[in-house]
C-alpha atoms as a PDB file:
ATOM      1  CA  UNK A   1       0.000   0.000   0.000  1.00  0.00           C
ATOM      2  CA  UNK A   2       1.285   3.467  -0.911  1.00  0.00           C
ATOM      3  CA  UNK A   3       1.298   5.967   1.949  1.00  0.00           C
ATOM      4  CA  UNK A   4       0.606   9.599   1.030  1.00  0.00           C
ATOM      5  CA  UNK A   5       0.911  12.578   3.365  1.00  0.00           C
ATOM      6  CA  UNK A   6      -1.635  15.278   2.552  1.00  0.00           C
ATOM      7  CA  UNK A   7      -0.906  18.636   4.191  1.00  0.00           C
ATOM      8  CA  UNK A   8      -3.842  21.020   3.747  1.00  0.00           C
ATOM      9  CA  UNK A   9      -5.242  23.387   6.387  1.00  0.00           C
ATOM     10  CA  UNK A  10      -8.733  23.567   4.827  1.00  0.00           C
ATOM     11  CA  UNK A  11     -10.428  20.447   6.209  1.00  0.00           C
ATOM     12  CA  UNK A  12     -13.159  20.319   3.556  1.00  0.00           C
ATOM     13  CA  UNK A  13     -10.619  20.666   0.739  1.00  0.00           C
ATOM     14  CA  UNK A  14      -8.339  18.064   2.342  1.00  0.00           C
ATOM     15  CA  UNK A  15     -11.200  15.572   2.639  1.00  0.00           C
ATOM     16  CA  UNK A  16     -12.221  16.285  -0.958  1.00  0.00           C
ATOM     17  CA  UNK A  17      -8.711  15.679  -2.272  1.00  0.00           C
ATOM     18  CA  UNK A  18      -8.368  12.437  -0.313  1.00  0.00           C
ATOM     19  CA  UNK A  19     -11.778  11.282  -1.534  1.00  0.00           C
ATOM     20  CA  UNK A  20     -11.045  12.173  -5.170  1.00  0.00           C
ATOM     21  CA  UNK A  21      -7.708  10.327  -5.122  1.00  0.00           C
ATOM     22  CA  UNK A  22      -8.845   7.412  -2.963  1.00  0.00           C
ATOM     23  CA  UNK A  23      -7.877   3.967  -4.194  1.00  0.00           C
ATOM     24  CA  UNK A  24      -7.452   0.687  -2.349  1.00  0.00           C
ATOM     25  CA  UNK A  25      -3.696   0.914  -2.766  1.00  0.00           C
ATOM     26  CA  UNK A  26      -3.426   4.429  -1.214  1.00  0.00           C
ATOM     27  CA  UNK A  27      -3.374   5.249   2.469  1.00  0.00           C
ATOM     28  CA  UNK A  28      -3.775   8.985   3.154  1.00  0.00           C
ATOM     29  CA  UNK A  29      -2.464  10.615   6.307  1.00  0.00           C
ATOM     30  CA  UNK A  30      -4.010  14.086   6.550  1.00  0.00           C
ATOM     31  CA  UNK A  31      -2.368  16.967   8.414  1.00  0.00           C
ATOM     32  CA  UNK A  32      -3.546  20.543   8.814  1.00  0.00           C
ATOM     33  CA  UNK A  33      -0.401  22.213  10.161  1.00  0.00           C
ATOM     34  CA  UNK A  34       3.247  22.278   9.192  1.00  0.00           C
ATOM     35  CA  UNK A  35       4.340  21.378  12.723  1.00  0.00           C
ATOM     36  CA  UNK A  36       2.129  18.276  12.823  1.00  0.00           C
ATOM     37  CA  UNK A  37       3.318  17.179   9.368  1.00  0.00           C
ATOM     38  CA  UNK A  38       6.950  17.468  10.489  1.00  0.00           C
ATOM     39  CA  UNK A  39       6.226  15.226  13.502  1.00  0.00           C
ATOM     40  CA  UNK A  40       4.518  12.627  11.316  1.00  0.00           C
ATOM     41  CA  UNK A  41       7.378  12.683   8.784  1.00  0.00           C
ATOM     42  CA  UNK A  42       9.860  11.850  11.541  1.00  0.00           C
ATOM     43  CA  UNK A  43       7.877   8.756  12.530  1.00  0.00           C
ATOM     44  CA  UNK A  44       6.656   7.333   9.229  1.00  0.00           C
ATOM     45  CA  UNK A  45       7.884   6.789   5.690  1.00  0.00           C
ATOM     46  CA  UNK A  46       5.817   8.066   2.780  1.00  0.00           C
ATOM     47  CA  UNK A  47       5.673   7.372  -0.939  1.00  0.00           C
ATOM     48  CA  UNK A  48       4.404  10.861  -1.848  1.00  0.00           C
ATOM     49  CA  UNK A  49       3.760  14.248  -0.266  1.00  0.00           C
ATOM     50  CA  UNK A  50       0.962  16.621  -1.273  1.00  0.00           C
ATOM     51  CA  UNK A  51       1.623  19.990   0.355  1.00  0.00           C
ATOM     52  CA  UNK A  52      -0.417  23.169   0.557  1.00  0.00           C
ATOM     53  CA  UNK A  53       1.761  26.243   0.106  1.00  0.00           C
ATOM     54  CA  UNK A  54      -0.114  28.629   2.418  1.00  0.00           C
ATOM     55  CA  UNK A  55      -0.407  27.225   5.930  1.00  0.00           C
ATOM     56  CA  UNK A  56      -1.256  28.890   9.247  1.00  0.00           C
ATOM     57  CA  UNK A  57       2.165  28.064  10.693  1.00  0.00           C
ATOM     58  CA  UNK A  58       4.441  28.323   7.650  1.00  0.00           C
ATOM     59  CA  UNK A  59       4.880  27.406   4.019  1.00  0.00           C
ATOM     60  CA  UNK A  60       4.723  24.147   2.126  1.00  0.00           C
ATOM     61  CA  UNK A  61       7.704  25.478   0.144  1.00  0.00           C
ATOM     62  CA  UNK A  62       9.822  25.216   3.311  1.00  0.00           C
ATOM     63  CA  UNK A  63       8.771  21.653   4.060  1.00  0.00           C
ATOM     64  CA  UNK A  64       9.384  20.704   0.435  1.00  0.00           C
ATOM     65  CA  UNK A  65      12.952  22.038   0.644  1.00  0.00           C
ATOM     66  CA  UNK A  66      13.581  20.279   3.975  1.00  0.00           C
ATOM     67  CA  UNK A  67      12.241  16.921   2.853  1.00  0.00           C
ATOM     68  CA  UNK A  68      13.921  17.094  -0.541  1.00  0.00           C
ATOM     69  CA  UNK A  69      17.310  17.046   1.246  1.00  0.00           C
ATOM     70  CA  UNK A  70      16.428  13.617   2.693  1.00  0.00           C
ATOM     71  CA  UNK A  71      14.342  11.994  -0.010  1.00  0.00           C
ATOM     72  CA  UNK A  72      13.598  11.883  -3.733  1.00  0.00           C
ATOM     73  CA  UNK A  73       9.949  10.824  -3.371  1.00  0.00           C
ATOM     74  CA  UNK A  74       7.398  12.749  -5.465  1.00  0.00           C
ATOM     75  CA  UNK A  75       6.158  16.021  -3.954  1.00  0.00           C
ATOM     76  CA  UNK A  76       3.134  17.891  -5.275  1.00  0.00           C
ATOM     77  CA  UNK A  77       2.449  21.461  -4.172  1.00  0.00           C
ATOM     78  CA  UNK A  78      -1.089  22.823  -3.903  1.00  0.00           C
ATOM     79  CA  UNK A  79      -1.679  26.528  -4.225  1.00  0.00           C
ATOM     80  CA  UNK A  80      -4.212  29.056  -5.441  1.00  0.00           C
ATOM     81  CA  UNK A  81      -1.316  31.204  -6.576  1.00  0.00           C
ATOM     82  CA  UNK A  82      -0.802  31.176 -10.321  1.00  0.00           C
ATOM     83  CA  UNK A  83       1.999  33.635 -10.838  1.00  0.00           C
ATOM     84  CA  UNK A  84       4.979  32.362 -12.790  1.00  0.00           C
ATOM     85  CA  UNK A  85       7.262  33.235  -9.867  1.00  0.00           C
ATOM     86  CA  UNK A  86       5.326  30.857  -7.584  1.00  0.00           C
ATOM     87  CA  UNK A  87       5.543  28.045 -10.123  1.00  0.00           C
ATOM     88  CA  UNK A  88       9.294  28.548 -10.459  1.00  0.00           C
ATOM     89  CA  UNK A  89       9.679  28.670  -6.653  1.00  0.00           C
ATOM     90  CA  UNK A  90       7.868  25.333  -6.376  1.00  0.00           C
ATOM     91  CA  UNK A  91      10.084  23.693  -8.953  1.00  0.00           C
ATOM     92  CA  UNK A  92      13.226  25.146  -7.391  1.00  0.00           C
ATOM     93  CA  UNK A  93      12.339  23.762  -3.959  1.00  0.00           C
ATOM     94  CA  UNK A  94      12.035  20.278  -5.413  1.00  0.00           C
ATOM     95  CA  UNK A  95       8.380  19.696  -6.263  1.00  0.00           C
END
């Protein structure tokens, strides 16, 4: 089973994403804060990260950079931002 960490502070959106991507072979662990996601990442291994960029306690960009130093697993960034600079920043941090 593939384990996916989903970091999204909007509970309704997080549930919707998990529901839309749900398959028997996927196990979603949902987090709503950067600090909680960091704690989970220290305890468990994941096959993919889906990270919101704008969080109440930080940025998904930061977690992407941190985790990219330790792992080459796929990382997807979620954001409502659509400026080219934000897209480049996401790619530069390792998403």
